[in-house]
Amino acid sequence: MKNKKGRYSGNVRLDPKEEGFEEPDMDNEYTLDMWLGSGDIQNDPDFHEETRYQVELWKKAISLTADPDSIIVHTAGESHIDCAWLWRYEQTREKAYKTFRKACKHGDLFPEKFNFALSEPLLLEWVKEDHPDTFKEIQEKVKAGNIELVGGSYVEPDCMMPSGEAFARMRLYGMRFLRENFGILPEVEWFLDSFGYNWGIPQILVKSGAKYFWTSKITWNLDTVFPFVNFWWQGPDGSRILTANFQMGTGPLTNWGKFEIGRHPLKKNGKKVWNYIDEYEDICDHVEEDEICPHVGNFFGKGDGGHGPTHQEVAVTNEYCKTDMFKWGKVHDFYRELEKWSDRFPIWADELYLENHRGTFSVHAEVKRHNRKNENALTSHETLALITKIINPDFKYPFDTFEWGWKTTLKNQFHDVLPGSSIPEVYDDAWDDWCEQEESYQEVIGNVATSLEEKVFSETNNKTEPESKVIYLYNPANWERKNRVFIPIDTFTENIHLNQDGKPNYAKLIAIDGKKEFICQPIAAEPEKYIENMNAGWYVIPELASVGITPFKFVILNDSESQKISSEGTLKAQNMSISKTSMTNGNVNLKIDINTGAITQLTLDDINQGKNLLKGDQSNLTFVWEDRPKNWPAWNLEHYWNYPIDIDHKKNVSVRIAEQGPVFVTLEVTKTIIESEVKQRISLFKDCPEIFLEYLTDWKTSKRLLKVLYSTSTNAETSVADIAYSAIKRKTEPETRCDKARFEKIMHKYVDLSTPDNSWGIALLNEGKYAFDTEVDNESLRLTMLRSPDYPGAAGEAWVLKERKVNKEKYGHKIPQYSGLGPFKCRYALLPHLGGALTIQKGDGNNSPNEVVKRRAEEFNQPVIVIPLSKSAVNPKNISLLSIPTQNIFLGTFKLNEWEKNGNIIARFVEGCGISSEVIVQINPEFARKVENVKAVDILEREIEFPFDWNKGKGILKYSTQPFEINTFAFEYMQKIDT
């Protein structure tokens, strides 16, 4: 589905087929003959002499530290192809076709030696769809050994922001395609150009068939030189993958001296494990000065837009390989040679942080928000659909819908799309994807509702309660949940009266057994100008079953009942209170500076002896800097603190009570920042520990960086941040140069500052932000809210250039110059809590898991799904799929097998607090009785050896797990589910 007019570019689209667009290639029959045929080059003695001379120069440079005659340069062609960047996806399809066709041609010319390393199965999918004959030729060249499949991930993604489950699907779909079409599972993962690497990646790679990993990107560091070339990369769980970090092409030879230290093996008693708290310079004391690993990689070819290796590059490389230093070879063989040395390689036990392109964590806020939204929506809806299938076998599980949804999300996680560093037309395409994905979720919910109705009414003999509305609330979290839920007014088909404020009356959510009821407080619809503007509806705080569907009666109150609930007496009874300078929900107490809108005091009776958890008078204030990096403005975030913008925090400030009721209270602070009006909403909900925050603006100033400050009283020594199926600790006051260079940090669903003794802390939860810093002091963090840099320019060959020209001439329209301008919305929360982010000290002095932060972060990101029923049945059942008494274990996915598509059910569990544990998973007995067998499997859903105990009668799964370990199980279901 494509909108005729682009959401971000504003341009009317042109159809590439109608326009006859073609992907240009500088190589042709003439250049083929000139470089590789009977042309002048092959008969030119100067050409041969120059290539030999270049090899001698490299040998001379190497001879300063090693014997050049011992060096073996393993050579393979490759061509980096950005799935979208300075061109659209549609053009990349042709870039891939022409690049791979050229590789096949080179294989024909040099069948005994040429090798092309090919990654990114999405590109192969496109070629298979568009050019099936070329795809068959690729298959033949793979068999012949001239094309070597590497990678395995569906695309080469951004490697900092995708979730753990997204990385798992990235590997699953990519490796499955290669197995089905080539019968090969590569062992080398190939993320050569991503902007840093999440610490959770090693475990996911190792548990999905990878043994080796290549990146060139960490050689791009601006502040320090990463000293490790050949090393083991170790994840938080202890998984290790053999890693090589070196430049593309002949860069390792040209820059031999810069990275030479990383080629020396460790001394016998050398320091084995390294991370960012170590000084890089110290490595010199721990390696063998007179010994070097002789194996060097030369993976070469024109790239970014593909088309490599060119005919010229192959001709030059053929000449290099006539010397005793170079040889054509396989990437896998290169790593097998490294493996022989690997017991003497160091271990890197930390993330791989790129000291470059830090701005990509925050630029283009909408692509980040939709990424997170789709990651969570897909897992939630998969589980909901599977529960529905278990309840009603006649329900058609939407297997293809979910696979398409995941592949679309993964495509948009490509390492120039999710980072926000592409041209606006790329985000036109992404927006269309997001709209189509949202429609697919609504279709799934509609089909689920219909199927549940059929089952419920067949079991209740079609008995209904005509005066009652019944809704199901689906909780995707694996614990009983009590948190805010929004029920939109369009859940119900009939027209519902709205008062003069645009609100419906109060309502009640009543448990089916009538034992509990919950007040539903109404809100008006947000203005249409807001991003993802909410409809009118109700907020309610019900109690919901774990991974379950809980039915409720929903009753809208009449005017007098509604007025009674909203009375001052009801508010007092619920301990809800609000003024322009203070607010409380009976547990969390806030004070606000009416002159600035800052939160100056946060107290809870049971935390820090009731003392203020904040310090100073600037929490919740916005700080602004000039955002003017020297190069690559969409990518880079340089020393912005040298360019502050003076902000008058009292300018045009107004504070109003926006919402006041027994369920929640809201203050709204409005102010002017530079030339833009900013609204900040602060809400407290009954029985919820979070301070819910919203940031709304229509941002008008380009080349600016906005951060919002929160200063705590924690005296924190480390921050703890959620990452891909793991968590990472970083010093709040780093000491080493390499640690200081991580001044812009990455998080997923939360970041936390806790006291050194883990007695209490404050976490910041978010639903689509990834960047923060702790540069102010050890007790403060700043959420990176917004950047407004230049968009990059389109490539010279980009088809969009004609589209831009036509739109300018025909409609007088030009594309936007800057990203980050226009409507903006961010929802996040502060969570004060007892204990640390991961652990809490018990009375016996031992640390135990503290699941509170992780659970509330998951709830913030996985909203309860409202399932409307068109009829109201009598006594529909409460359905809970599973619960996990082991509080630090989290359900990652519950879905159908996708590797073999055999109808088995896959459940993935993750330890979330860094504590070894004995795990108990309680499965719904009705489901457990239909399970024939349980197997431990890897991320590719292949059976593995792993000890566990399954008690079918009790529906209990038991196993032991390590800190941050991912464990996956296959449940063989009696009634095979159609895929």
Short mmCIF file of N, CA and C in Angstrom, two decimals, residues 887-963:
data_model
loop_
_atom_site.label_atom_id
_atom_site.label_comp_id
_atom_site.label_asym_id
_atom_site.label_seq_id
_atom_site.Cartn_x
_atom_site.Cartn_y
_atom_site.Cartn_z
N GLN A 887 10.35 -14.82 39.48
CA GLN A 887 9.98 -13.45 39.14
C GLN A 887 10.92 -12.77 38.15
N ASN A 888 12.15 -13.26 37.99
CA ASN A 888 13.10 -12.62 37.09
C ASN A 888 13.12 -13.25 35.71
N ILE A 889 12.14 -14.09 35.40
CA ILE A 889 12.05 -14.72 34.09
C ILE A 889 10.93 -14.05 33.30
N PHE A 890 11.24 -13.72 32.05
CA PHE A 890 10.30 -12.98 31.20
C PHE A 890 10.03 -13.77 29.92
N LEU A 891 8.77 -13.75 29.53
CA LEU A 891 8.37 -14.41 28.29
C LEU A 891 8.77 -13.55 27.10
N GLY A 892 9.63 -14.08 26.23
CA GLY A 892 10.06 -13.33 25.05
C GLY A 892 9.12 -13.50 23.88
N THR A 893 8.66 -14.74 23.68
CA THR A 893 7.73 -14.99 22.59
C THR A 893 6.98 -16.29 22.86
N PHE A 894 5.77 -16.36 22.33
CA PHE A 894 4.96 -17.58 22.36
C PHE A 894 4.27 -17.62 21.01
N LYS A 895 4.74 -18.49 20.13
CA LYS A 895 4.34 -18.41 18.73
C LYS A 895 4.43 -19.79 18.09
N LEU A 896 4.09 -19.86 16.82
CA LEU A 896 4.24 -21.12 16.09
C LEU A 896 5.67 -21.29 15.58
N ASN A 897 6.07 -22.54 15.43
CA ASN A 897 7.36 -22.86 14.83
C ASN A 897 7.41 -22.29 13.42
N GLU A 898 8.51 -21.60 13.10
CA GLU A 898 8.65 -21.00 11.77
C GLU A 898 9.83 -21.60 10.99
N TRP A 899 10.64 -22.40 11.64
CA TRP A 899 11.79 -23.01 10.97
C TRP A 899 11.32 -24.16 10.07
N GLU A 900 10.51 -25.05 10.65
CA GLU A 900 9.97 -26.18 9.89
C GLU A 900 8.50 -25.98 9.53
N LYS A 901 7.85 -25.00 10.16
CA LYS A 901 6.43 -24.75 9.96
C LYS A 901 5.63 -26.03 10.22
N ASN A 902 5.94 -26.68 11.35
CA ASN A 902 5.37 -27.99 11.64
C ASN A 902 4.20 -27.96 12.62
N GLY A 903 3.75 -26.76 12.98
CA GLY A 903 2.61 -26.64 13.89
C GLY A 903 2.97 -26.70 15.35
N ASN A 904 4.24 -26.94 15.67
CA ASN A 904 4.66 -26.91 17.08
C ASN A 904 4.66 -25.47 17.60
N ILE A 905 4.61 -25.35 18.92
CA ILE A 905 4.56 -24.04 19.56
C ILE A 905 5.92 -23.74 20.18
N ILE A 906 6.42 -22.54 19.94
CA ILE A 906 7.72 -22.11 20.44
C ILE A 906 7.51 -21.10 21.56
N ALA A 907 8.14 -21.36 22.70
CA ALA A 907 8.12 -20.42 23.83
C ALA A 907 9.56 -20.06 24.17
N ARG A 908 9.82 -18.76 24.30
CA ARG A 908 11.16 -18.29 24.64
C ARG A 908 11.11 -17.55 25.97
N PHE A 909 12.01 -17.89 26.87
CA PHE A 909 12.08 -17.27 28.18
C PHE A 909 13.47 -16.66 28.37
N VAL A 910 13.51 -15.52 29.06
CA VAL A 910 14.76 -14.79 29.23
C VAL A 910 14.92 -14.41 30.70
N GLU A 911 16.10 -14.64 31.25
CA GLU A 911 16.40 -14.17 32.61
C GLU A 911 16.72 -12.68 32.51
N GLY A 912 16.04 -11.86 33.31
CA GLY A 912 16.11 -10.42 33.12
C GLY A 912 16.83 -9.61 34.17
N CYS A 913 17.38 -10.25 35.22
CA CYS A 913 17.98 -9.50 36.33
C CYS A 913 19.43 -9.87 36.60
N GLY A 914 20.02 -10.72 35.76
CA GLY A 914 21.42 -11.06 35.95
C GLY A 914 21.69 -12.00 37.11
N ILE A 915 20.72 -12.88 37.42
CA ILE A 915 20.83 -13.79 38.56
C ILE A 915 20.59 -15.23 38.09
N SER A 916 21.52 -16.15 38.38
CA SER A 916 21.28 -17.56 38.11
C SER A 916 20.05 -18.02 38.89
N SER A 917 19.21 -18.83 38.25
CA SER A 917 17.93 -19.15 38.89
C SER A 917 17.46 -20.55 38.52
N GLU A 918 16.67 -21.12 39.43
CA GLU A 918 15.91 -22.33 39.16
C GLU A 918 14.52 -21.88 38.72
N VAL A 919 14.18 -22.19 37.49
CA VAL A 919 12.99 -21.61 36.86
C VAL A 919 11.82 -22.58 36.95
N ILE A 920 10.65 -22.01 37.26
CA ILE A 920 9.40 -22.75 37.21
C ILE A 920 8.44 -21.99 36.30
N VAL A 921 7.93 -22.68 35.29
CA VAL A 921 6.91 -22.12 34.40
C VAL A 921 5.66 -22.96 34.56
N GLN A 922 4.56 -22.31 34.95
CA GLN A 922 3.29 -23.00 35.15
C GLN A 922 2.42 -22.79 33.92
N ILE A 923 2.19 -23.86 33.17
CA ILE A 923 1.38 -23.82 31.96
C ILE A 923 -0.07 -24.14 32.31
N ASN A 924 -0.99 -23.46 31.64
CA ASN A 924 -2.41 -23.75 31.82
C ASN A 924 -2.67 -25.25 31.63
N PRO A 925 -3.27 -25.92 32.62
CA PRO A 925 -3.45 -27.38 32.54
C PRO A 925 -4.21 -27.83 31.29
N GLU A 926 -5.20 -27.04 30.85
CA GLU A 926 -5.95 -27.43 29.66
C GLU A 926 -5.05 -27.48 28.44
N PHE A 927 -4.11 -26.54 28.35
CA PHE A 927 -3.15 -26.55 27.25
C PHE A 927 -2.13 -27.67 27.45
N ALA A 928 -1.65 -27.83 28.68
CA ALA A 928 -0.61 -28.82 28.96
C ALA A 928 -1.07 -30.23 28.59
N ARG A 929 -2.35 -30.54 28.81
CA ARG A 929 -2.86 -31.88 28.50
C ARG A 929 -2.78 -32.20 27.01
N LYS A 930 -2.73 -31.15 26.19
CA LYS A 930 -2.69 -31.37 24.74
C LYS A 930 -1.27 -31.35 24.18
N VAL A 931 -0.28 -31.27 25.08
CA VAL A 931 1.12 -31.27 24.67
C VAL A 931 1.65 -32.70 24.70
N GLU A 932 2.12 -33.20 23.55
CA GLU A 932 2.66 -34.55 23.48
C GLU A 932 4.09 -34.63 23.99
N ASN A 933 4.86 -33.59 23.72
CA ASN A 933 6.28 -33.64 24.07
C ASN A 933 6.82 -32.22 24.14
N VAL A 934 7.89 -32.04 24.89
CA VAL A 934 8.58 -30.75 24.98
C VAL A 934 10.05 -30.97 24.65
N LYS A 935 10.62 -30.07 23.86
CA LYS A 935 12.03 -30.15 23.50
C LYS A 935 12.70 -28.80 23.75
N ALA A 936 13.95 -28.84 24.15
CA ALA A 936 14.75 -27.62 24.17
C ALA A 936 15.26 -27.37 22.76
N VAL A 937 15.18 -26.13 22.31
CA VAL A 937 15.61 -25.79 20.95
C VAL A 937 16.46 -24.52 20.99
N ASP A 938 17.16 -24.26 19.89
CA ASP A 938 17.92 -23.01 19.79
C ASP A 938 17.05 -21.93 19.17
N ILE A 939 17.64 -20.80 18.87
CA ILE A 939 16.86 -19.68 18.32
C ILE A 939 16.35 -19.99 16.91
N LEU A 940 17.03 -20.92 16.22
CA LEU A 940 16.54 -21.38 14.92
C LEU A 940 15.54 -22.53 15.07
N GLU A 941 15.14 -22.82 16.32
CA GLU A 941 14.09 -23.78 16.61
C GLU A 941 14.49 -25.21 16.27
N ARG A 942 15.82 -25.47 16.36
CA ARG A 942 16.37 -26.81 16.16
C ARG A 942 16.64 -27.44 17.53
N GLU A 943 16.36 -28.71 17.66
CA GLU A 943 16.51 -29.37 18.96
C GLU A 943 17.97 -29.33 19.42
N ILE A 944 18.16 -29.08 20.72
CA ILE A 944 19.49 -29.05 21.32
C ILE A 944 19.48 -29.87 22.60
N GLU A 945 20.66 -30.19 23.08
CA GLU A 945 20.80 -30.85 24.37
C GLU A 945 20.77 -29.78 25.47
N PHE A 946 19.77 -29.86 26.32
CA PHE A 946 19.65 -28.92 27.44
C PHE A 946 18.77 -29.58 28.50
N PRO A 947 19.23 -29.67 29.73
CA PRO A 947 18.45 -30.38 30.76
C PRO A 947 17.26 -29.57 31.25
N PHE A 948 16.11 -30.23 31.33
CA PHE A 948 14.90 -29.61 31.88
C PHE A 948 13.96 -30.72 32.32
N ASP A 949 12.93 -30.35 33.03
CA ASP A 949 11.93 -31.32 33.49
C ASP A 949 10.55 -30.83 33.10
N TRP A 950 9.76 -31.70 32.49
CA TRP A 950 8.40 -31.37 32.08
C TRP A 950 7.43 -32.33 32.76
N ASN A 951 6.53 -31.77 33.57
CA ASN A 951 5.49 -32.54 34.23
C ASN A 951 4.17 -32.23 33.53
N LYS A 952 3.78 -33.13 32.65
CA LYS A 952 2.59 -32.89 31.84
C LYS A 952 1.33 -32.80 32.70
N GLY A 953 1.24 -33.66 33.70
CA GLY A 953 0.04 -33.67 34.54
C GLY A 953 -0.19 -32.37 35.26
N LYS A 954 0.90 -31.77 35.74
CA LYS A 954 0.79 -30.51 36.47
C LYS A 954 1.01 -29.30 35.56
N GLY A 955 1.48 -29.53 34.35
CA GLY A 955 1.76 -28.42 33.44
C GLY A 955 2.92 -27.56 33.91
N ILE A 956 3.94 -28.19 34.50
CA ILE A 956 5.06 -27.43 35.05
C ILE A 956 6.35 -27.75 34.30
N LEU A 957 7.00 -26.71 33.83
CA LEU A 957 8.31 -26.81 33.19
C LEU A 957 9.36 -26.27 34.16
N LYS A 958 10.42 -27.06 34.41
CA LYS A 958 11.49 -26.63 35.31
C LYS A 958 12.83 -26.73 34.60
N TYR A 959 13.69 -25.74 34.83
CA TYR A 959 15.05 -25.79 34.30
C TYR A 959 15.91 -24.79 35.06
N SER A 960 17.21 -24.88 34.90
CA SER A 960 18.16 -23.94 35.51
C SER A 960 18.64 -22.97 34.45
N THR A 961 18.81 -21.72 34.84
CA THR A 961 19.27 -20.72 33.87
C THR A 961 20.36 -19.86 34.47
N GLN A 962 21.17 -19.28 33.59
CA GLN A 962 22.28 -18.42 33.99
C GLN A 962 21.87 -16.95 33.82
N PRO A 963 22.67 -16.02 34.34
CA PRO A 963 22.34 -14.59 34.19
C PRO A 963 22.12 -14.21 32.73
#
